[in-house]
PDB file of C-alpha atoms and ligand atoms in Angstrom:
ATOM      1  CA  UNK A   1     -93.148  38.612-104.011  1.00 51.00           C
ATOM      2  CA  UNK A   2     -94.073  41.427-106.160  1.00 59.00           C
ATOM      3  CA  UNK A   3     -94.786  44.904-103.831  1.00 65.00           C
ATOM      4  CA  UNK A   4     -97.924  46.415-103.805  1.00 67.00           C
ATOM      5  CA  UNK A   5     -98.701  49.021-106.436  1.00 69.00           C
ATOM      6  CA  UNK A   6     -99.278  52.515-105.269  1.00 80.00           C
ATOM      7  CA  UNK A   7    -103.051  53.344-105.491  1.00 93.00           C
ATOM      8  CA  UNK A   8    -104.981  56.703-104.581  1.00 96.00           C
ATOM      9  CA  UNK A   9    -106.447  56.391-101.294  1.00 97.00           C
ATOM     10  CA  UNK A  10    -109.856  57.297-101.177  1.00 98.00           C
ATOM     11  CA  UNK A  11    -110.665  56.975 -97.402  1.00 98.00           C
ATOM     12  CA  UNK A  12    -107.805  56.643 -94.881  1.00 98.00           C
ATOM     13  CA  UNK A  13    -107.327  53.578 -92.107  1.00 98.00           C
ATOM     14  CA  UNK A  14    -107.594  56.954 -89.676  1.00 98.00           C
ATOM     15  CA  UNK A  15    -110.792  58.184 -91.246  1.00 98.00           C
ATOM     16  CA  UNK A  16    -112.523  54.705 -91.486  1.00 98.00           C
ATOM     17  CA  UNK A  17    -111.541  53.872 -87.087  1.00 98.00           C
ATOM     18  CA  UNK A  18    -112.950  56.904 -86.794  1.00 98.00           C
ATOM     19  CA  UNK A  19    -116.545  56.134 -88.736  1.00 98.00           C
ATOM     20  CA  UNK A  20    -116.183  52.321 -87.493  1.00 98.00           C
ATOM     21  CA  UNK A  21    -116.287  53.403 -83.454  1.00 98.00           C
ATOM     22  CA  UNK A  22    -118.821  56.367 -84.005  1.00 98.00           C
ATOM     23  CA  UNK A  23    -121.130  53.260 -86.057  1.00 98.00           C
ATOM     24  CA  UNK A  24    -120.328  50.984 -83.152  1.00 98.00           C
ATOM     25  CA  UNK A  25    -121.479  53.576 -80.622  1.00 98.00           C
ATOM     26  CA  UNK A  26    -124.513  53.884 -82.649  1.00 98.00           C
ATOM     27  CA  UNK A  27    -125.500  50.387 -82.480  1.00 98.00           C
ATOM     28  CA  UNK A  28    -124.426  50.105 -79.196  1.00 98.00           C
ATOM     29  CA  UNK A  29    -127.000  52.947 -78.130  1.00 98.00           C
ATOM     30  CA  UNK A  30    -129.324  51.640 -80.502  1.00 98.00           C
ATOM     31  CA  UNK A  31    -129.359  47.861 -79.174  1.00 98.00           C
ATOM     32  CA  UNK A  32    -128.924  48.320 -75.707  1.00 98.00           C
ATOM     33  CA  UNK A  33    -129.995  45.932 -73.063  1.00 97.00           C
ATOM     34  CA  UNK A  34    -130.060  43.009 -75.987  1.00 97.00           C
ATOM     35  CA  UNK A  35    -128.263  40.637 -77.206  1.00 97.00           C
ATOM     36  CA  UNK A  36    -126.776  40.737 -80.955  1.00 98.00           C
ATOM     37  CA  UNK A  37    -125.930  38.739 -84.116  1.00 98.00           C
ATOM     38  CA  UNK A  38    -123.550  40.055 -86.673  1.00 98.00           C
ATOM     39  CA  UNK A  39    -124.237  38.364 -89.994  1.00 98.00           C
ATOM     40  CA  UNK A  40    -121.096  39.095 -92.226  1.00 98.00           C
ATOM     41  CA  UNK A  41    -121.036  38.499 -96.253  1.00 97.00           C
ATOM     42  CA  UNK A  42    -118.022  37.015 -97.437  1.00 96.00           C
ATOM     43  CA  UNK A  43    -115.330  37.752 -97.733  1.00 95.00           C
ATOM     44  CA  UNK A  44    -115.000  41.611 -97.719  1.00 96.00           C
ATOM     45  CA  UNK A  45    -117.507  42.337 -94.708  1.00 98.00           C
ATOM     46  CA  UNK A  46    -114.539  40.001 -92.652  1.00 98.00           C
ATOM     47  CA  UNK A  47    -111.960  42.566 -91.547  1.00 98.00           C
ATOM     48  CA  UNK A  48    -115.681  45.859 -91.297  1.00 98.00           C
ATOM     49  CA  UNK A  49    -117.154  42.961 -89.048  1.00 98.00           C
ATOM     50  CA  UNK A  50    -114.116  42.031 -86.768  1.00 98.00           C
ATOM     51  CA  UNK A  51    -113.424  45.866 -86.470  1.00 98.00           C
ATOM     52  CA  UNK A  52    -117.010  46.994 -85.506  1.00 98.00           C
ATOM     53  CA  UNK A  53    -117.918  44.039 -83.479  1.00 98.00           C
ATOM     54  CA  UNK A  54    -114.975  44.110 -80.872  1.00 98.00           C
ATOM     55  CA  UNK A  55    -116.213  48.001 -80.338  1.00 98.00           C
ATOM     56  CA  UNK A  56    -119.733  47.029 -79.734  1.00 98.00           C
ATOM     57  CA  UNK A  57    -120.542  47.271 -76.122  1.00 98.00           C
ATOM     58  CA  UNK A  58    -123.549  44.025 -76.265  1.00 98.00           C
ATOM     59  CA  UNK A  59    -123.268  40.419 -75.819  1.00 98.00           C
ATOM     60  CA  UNK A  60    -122.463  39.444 -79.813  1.00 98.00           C
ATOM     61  CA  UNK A  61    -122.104  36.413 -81.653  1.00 97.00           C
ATOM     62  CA  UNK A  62    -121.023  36.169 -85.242  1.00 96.00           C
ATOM     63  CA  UNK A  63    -122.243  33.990 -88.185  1.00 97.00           C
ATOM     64  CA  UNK A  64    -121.143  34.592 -91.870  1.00 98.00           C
ATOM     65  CA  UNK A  65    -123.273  33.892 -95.677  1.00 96.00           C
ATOM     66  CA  UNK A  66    -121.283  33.230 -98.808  1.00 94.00           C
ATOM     67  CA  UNK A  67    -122.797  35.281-102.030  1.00 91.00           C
ATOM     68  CA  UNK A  68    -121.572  34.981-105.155  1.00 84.00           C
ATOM     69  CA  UNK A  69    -123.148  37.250-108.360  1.00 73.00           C
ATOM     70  CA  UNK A  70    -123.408  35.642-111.877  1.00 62.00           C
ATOM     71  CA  UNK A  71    -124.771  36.096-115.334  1.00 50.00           C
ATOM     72  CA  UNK A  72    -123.742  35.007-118.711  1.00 44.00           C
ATOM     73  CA  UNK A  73    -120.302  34.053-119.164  1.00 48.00           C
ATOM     74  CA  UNK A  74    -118.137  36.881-119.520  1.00 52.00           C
ATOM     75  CA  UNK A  75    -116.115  37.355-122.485  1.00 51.00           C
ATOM     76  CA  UNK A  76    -112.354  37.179-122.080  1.00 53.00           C
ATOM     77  CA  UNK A  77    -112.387  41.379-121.986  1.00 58.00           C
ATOM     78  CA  UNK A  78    -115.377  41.204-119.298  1.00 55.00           C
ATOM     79  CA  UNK A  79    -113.320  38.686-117.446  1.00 59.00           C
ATOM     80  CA  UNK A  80    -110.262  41.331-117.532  1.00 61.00           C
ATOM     81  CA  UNK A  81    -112.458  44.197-116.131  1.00 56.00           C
ATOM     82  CA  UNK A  82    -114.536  41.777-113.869  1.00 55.00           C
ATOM     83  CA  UNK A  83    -115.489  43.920-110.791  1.00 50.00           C
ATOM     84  CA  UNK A  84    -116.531  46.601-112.675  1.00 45.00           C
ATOM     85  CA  UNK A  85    -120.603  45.150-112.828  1.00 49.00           C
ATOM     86  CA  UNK A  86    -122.639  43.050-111.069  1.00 49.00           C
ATOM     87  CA  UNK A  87    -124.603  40.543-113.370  1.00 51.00           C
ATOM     88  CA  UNK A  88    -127.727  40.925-111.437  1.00 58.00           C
ATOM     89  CA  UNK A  89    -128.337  37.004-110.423  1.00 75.00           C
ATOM     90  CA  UNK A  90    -127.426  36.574-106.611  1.00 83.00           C
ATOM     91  CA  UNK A  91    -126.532  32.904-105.714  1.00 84.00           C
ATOM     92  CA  UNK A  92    -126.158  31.497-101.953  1.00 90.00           C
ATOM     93  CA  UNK A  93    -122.877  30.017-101.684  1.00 90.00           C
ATOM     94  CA  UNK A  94    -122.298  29.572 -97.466  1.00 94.00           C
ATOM     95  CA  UNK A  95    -125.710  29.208 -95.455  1.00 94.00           C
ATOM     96  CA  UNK A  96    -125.575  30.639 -91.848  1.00 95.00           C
ATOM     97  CA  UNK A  97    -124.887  28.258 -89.484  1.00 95.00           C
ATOM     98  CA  UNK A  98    -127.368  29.319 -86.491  1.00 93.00           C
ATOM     99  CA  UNK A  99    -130.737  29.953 -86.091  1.00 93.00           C
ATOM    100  CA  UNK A 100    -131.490  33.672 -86.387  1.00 95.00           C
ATOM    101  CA  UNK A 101    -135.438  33.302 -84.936  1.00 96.00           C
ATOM    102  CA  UNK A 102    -136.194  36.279 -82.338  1.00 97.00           C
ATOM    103  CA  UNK A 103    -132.453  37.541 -82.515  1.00 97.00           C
ATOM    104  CA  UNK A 104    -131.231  40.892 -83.418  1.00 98.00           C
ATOM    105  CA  UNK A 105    -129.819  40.654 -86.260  1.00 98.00           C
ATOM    106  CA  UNK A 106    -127.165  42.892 -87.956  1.00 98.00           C
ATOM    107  CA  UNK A 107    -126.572  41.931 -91.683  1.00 98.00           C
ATOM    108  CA  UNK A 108    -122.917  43.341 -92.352  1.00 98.00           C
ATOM    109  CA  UNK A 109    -120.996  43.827 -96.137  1.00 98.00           C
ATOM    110  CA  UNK A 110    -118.532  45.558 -97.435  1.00 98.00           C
ATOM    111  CA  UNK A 111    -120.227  48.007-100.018  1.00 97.00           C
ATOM    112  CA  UNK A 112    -123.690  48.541-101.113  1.00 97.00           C
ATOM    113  CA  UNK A 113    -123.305  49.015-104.927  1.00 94.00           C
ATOM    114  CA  UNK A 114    -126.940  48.263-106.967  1.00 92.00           C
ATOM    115  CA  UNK A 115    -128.261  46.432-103.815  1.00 94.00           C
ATOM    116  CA  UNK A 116    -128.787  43.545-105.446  1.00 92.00           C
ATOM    117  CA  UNK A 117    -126.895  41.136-103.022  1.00 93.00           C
ATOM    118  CA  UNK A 118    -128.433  43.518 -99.820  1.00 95.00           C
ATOM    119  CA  UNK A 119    -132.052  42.613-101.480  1.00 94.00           C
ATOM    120  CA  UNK A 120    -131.309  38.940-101.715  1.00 92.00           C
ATOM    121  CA  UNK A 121    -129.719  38.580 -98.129  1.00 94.00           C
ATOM    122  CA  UNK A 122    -132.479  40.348 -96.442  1.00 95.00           C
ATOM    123  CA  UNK A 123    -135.133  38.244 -98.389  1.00 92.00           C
ATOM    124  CA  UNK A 124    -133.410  34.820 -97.118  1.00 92.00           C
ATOM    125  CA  UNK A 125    -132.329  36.155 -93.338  1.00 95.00           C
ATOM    126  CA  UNK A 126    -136.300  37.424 -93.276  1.00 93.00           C
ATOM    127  CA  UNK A 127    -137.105  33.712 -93.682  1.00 93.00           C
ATOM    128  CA  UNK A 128    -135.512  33.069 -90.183  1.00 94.00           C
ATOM    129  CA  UNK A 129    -137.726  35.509 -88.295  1.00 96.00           C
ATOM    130  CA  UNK A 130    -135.148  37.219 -86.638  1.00 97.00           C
ATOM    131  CA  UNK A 131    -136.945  39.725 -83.892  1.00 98.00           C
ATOM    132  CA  UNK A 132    -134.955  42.897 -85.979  1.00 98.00           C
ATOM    133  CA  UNK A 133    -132.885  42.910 -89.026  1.00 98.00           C
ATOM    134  CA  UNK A 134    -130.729  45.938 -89.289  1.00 98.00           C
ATOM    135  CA  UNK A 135    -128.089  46.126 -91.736  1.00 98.00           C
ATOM    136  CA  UNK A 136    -124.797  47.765 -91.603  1.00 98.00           C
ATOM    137  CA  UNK A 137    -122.356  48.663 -94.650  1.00 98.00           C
ATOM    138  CA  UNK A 138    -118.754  50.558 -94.688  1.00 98.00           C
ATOM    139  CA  UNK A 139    -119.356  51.972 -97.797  1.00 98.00           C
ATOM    140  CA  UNK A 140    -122.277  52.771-100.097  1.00 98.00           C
ATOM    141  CA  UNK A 141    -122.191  53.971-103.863  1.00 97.00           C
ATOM    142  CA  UNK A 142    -126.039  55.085-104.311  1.00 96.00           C
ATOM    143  CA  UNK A 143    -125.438  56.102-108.146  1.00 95.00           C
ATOM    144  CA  UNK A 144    -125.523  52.723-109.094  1.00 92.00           C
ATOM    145  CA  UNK A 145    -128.502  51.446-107.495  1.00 93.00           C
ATOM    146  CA  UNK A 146    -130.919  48.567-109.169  1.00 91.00           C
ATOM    147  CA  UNK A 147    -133.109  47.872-106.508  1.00 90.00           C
ATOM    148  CA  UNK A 148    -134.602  50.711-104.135  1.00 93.00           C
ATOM    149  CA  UNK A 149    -132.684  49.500-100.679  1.00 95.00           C
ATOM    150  CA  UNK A 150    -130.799  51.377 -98.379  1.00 97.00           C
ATOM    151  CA  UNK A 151    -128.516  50.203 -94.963  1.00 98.00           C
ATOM    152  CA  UNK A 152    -129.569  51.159 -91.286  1.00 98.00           C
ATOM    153  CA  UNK A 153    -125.935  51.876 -90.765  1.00 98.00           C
ATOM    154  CA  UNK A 154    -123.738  53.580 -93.222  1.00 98.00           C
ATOM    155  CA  UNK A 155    -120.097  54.219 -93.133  1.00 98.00           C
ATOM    156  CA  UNK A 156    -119.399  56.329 -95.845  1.00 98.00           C
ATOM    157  CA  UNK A 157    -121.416  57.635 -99.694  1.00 98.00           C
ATOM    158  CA  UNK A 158    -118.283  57.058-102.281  1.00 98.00           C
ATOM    159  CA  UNK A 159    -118.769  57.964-105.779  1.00 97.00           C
ATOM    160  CA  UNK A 160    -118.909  55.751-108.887  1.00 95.00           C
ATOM    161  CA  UNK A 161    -115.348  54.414-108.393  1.00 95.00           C
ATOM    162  CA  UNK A 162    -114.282  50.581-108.147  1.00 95.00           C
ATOM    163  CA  UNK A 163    -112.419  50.625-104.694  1.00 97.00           C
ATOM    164  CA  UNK A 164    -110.503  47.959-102.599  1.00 97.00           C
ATOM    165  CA  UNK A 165    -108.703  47.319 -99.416  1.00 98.00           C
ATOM    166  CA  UNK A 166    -110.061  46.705 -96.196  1.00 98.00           C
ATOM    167  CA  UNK A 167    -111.725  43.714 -96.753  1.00 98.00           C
ATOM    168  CA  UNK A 168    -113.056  44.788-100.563  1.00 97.00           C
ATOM    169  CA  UNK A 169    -111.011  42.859-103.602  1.00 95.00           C
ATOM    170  CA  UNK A 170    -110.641  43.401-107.046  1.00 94.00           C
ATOM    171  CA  UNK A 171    -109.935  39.723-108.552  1.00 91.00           C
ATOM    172  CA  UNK A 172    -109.615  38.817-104.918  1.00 93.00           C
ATOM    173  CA  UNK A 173    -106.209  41.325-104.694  1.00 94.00           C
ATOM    174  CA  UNK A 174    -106.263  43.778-102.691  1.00 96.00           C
ATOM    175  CA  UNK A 175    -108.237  42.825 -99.542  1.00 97.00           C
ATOM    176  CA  UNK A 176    -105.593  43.674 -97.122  1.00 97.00           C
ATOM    177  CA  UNK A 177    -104.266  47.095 -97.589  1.00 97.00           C
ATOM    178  CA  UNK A 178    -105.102  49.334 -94.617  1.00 97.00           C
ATOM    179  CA  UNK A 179    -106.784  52.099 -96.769  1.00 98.00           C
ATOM    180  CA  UNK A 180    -109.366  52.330 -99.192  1.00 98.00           C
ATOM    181  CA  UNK A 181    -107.935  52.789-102.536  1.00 98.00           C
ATOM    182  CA  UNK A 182    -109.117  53.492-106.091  1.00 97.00           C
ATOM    183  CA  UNK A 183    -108.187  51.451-108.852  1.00 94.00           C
ATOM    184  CA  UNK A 184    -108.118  53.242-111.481  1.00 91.00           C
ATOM    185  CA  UNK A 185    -110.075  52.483-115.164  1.00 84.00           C
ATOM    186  CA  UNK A 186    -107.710  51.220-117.495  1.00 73.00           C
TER     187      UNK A 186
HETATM  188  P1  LIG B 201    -124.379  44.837-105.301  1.00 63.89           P
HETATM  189  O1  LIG B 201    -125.134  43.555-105.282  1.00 63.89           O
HETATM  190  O2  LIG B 201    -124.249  45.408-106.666  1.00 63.89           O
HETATM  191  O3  LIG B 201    -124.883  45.861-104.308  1.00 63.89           O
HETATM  192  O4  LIG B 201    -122.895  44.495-104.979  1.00 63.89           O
HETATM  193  C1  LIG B 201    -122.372  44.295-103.757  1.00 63.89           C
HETATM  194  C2  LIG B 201    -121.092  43.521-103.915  1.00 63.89           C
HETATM  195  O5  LIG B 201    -120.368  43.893-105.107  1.00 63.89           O
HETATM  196  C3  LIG B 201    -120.182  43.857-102.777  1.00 63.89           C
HETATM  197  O6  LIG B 201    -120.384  42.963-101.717  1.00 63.89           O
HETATM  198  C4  LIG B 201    -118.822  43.695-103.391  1.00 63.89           C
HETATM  199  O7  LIG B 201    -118.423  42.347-103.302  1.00 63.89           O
HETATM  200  C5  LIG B 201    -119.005  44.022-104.839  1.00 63.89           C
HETATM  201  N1  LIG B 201    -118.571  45.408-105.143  1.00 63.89           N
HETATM  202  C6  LIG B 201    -119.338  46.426-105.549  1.00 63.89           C
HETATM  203  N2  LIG B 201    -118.625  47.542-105.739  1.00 63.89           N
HETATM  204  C7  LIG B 201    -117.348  47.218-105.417  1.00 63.89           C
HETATM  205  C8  LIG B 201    -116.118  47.961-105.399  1.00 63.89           C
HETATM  206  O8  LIG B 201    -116.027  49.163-105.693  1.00 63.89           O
HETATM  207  N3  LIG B 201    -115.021  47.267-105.020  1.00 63.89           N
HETATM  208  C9  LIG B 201    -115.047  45.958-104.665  1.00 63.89           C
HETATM  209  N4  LIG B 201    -116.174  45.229-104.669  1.00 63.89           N
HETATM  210  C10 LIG B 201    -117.317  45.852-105.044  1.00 63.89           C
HETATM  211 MG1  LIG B 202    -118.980  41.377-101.263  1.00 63.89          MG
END
């Protein structure tokens, strides 16, 4: 087993408890009385989602979508720095397993980059008639945005940086280190 590299850390696994239980006091203020339904997007919302939800205060269940973006075929030097853009066509890849008609819904992800993917989820989960769709995201790049959305509940604004860790990948590495890290551009 090769170690893990040594990446900057952007945000800290202090700094994001921190944001996670003052966003889970938020919706817990926000929801009470109700019952809730945390919609995560695989795979990075996994590890925000299990984090957030066990410090919600409200009877919760979970489901989870599967997104994937594509476009044209990358070239072989596209495929190296793959990550780097989304190709703008959003494709369902895991339905949601449960009715979401008259629940409170909470759409949860990872990062909110050109809000492509966020525009496309809320489209389909809209379908169900949930009674509210809110949507919550650890981290948000608003430089790069596409499409003119923003999430209910934010974590933190990050610059123009490709990050992983805590639940985000890069070539599906990465997803389990504690912090968020930068990976740096070449
Ligand atoms: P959007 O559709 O461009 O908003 O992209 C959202 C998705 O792109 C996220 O769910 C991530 O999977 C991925 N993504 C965007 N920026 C990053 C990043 O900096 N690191 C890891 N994944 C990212
Ligand atoms: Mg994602």
């Amino acid at each position: 087993m090769s170690a893990v590299p040594e990446l900057r850390i952007l945000i800290s696994q202090e700094q994001i408890a921190q944001k996670v239980a003052e966003i889970a006091r938020q919706i817990t203020r926000d929801f009470q009385g109700h019952k809730l339904m945390f919609v995560g997007v695989l795979k990075g919302a996994a590890i925000f989602l299990s984090d957030l939800a066990r410090q919600v205060e409200l009877d919760a269940s979970f489901d989870f979508i599967g997104v994937s973006s594509y476009g044209n075929r990358p070239t072989p030097t596209q495929e190296l720095i793959s990550g780097w853009d989304s190709t703008g066509e959003v494709r369902l890849t895991k339905d949601v397993d449960q009715s979401m008609r008259d629940q409170n819904v909470i759409l949860v992800e990872d990062i909110l980059d050109t809000g492509l993917t966020m525009s496309y989820l809320k489209k389909i989960l809209f379908a169900h008639q949930p009674r509210v769709l809110k949507s919550a995201v650890l981290l948000d790049k608003p430089s790069r945005r596409k499409q003119p959305i923003e999430a209910d509940y934010v974590g933190f604004k990050i610059p123009d940086e490709f990050v992983v860790g805590y639940g985000l990948d890069y070539a599906e590495r990465y997803r389990n280190l504690p912090n968020i890290c930068v990976v740096p551009r070449d």
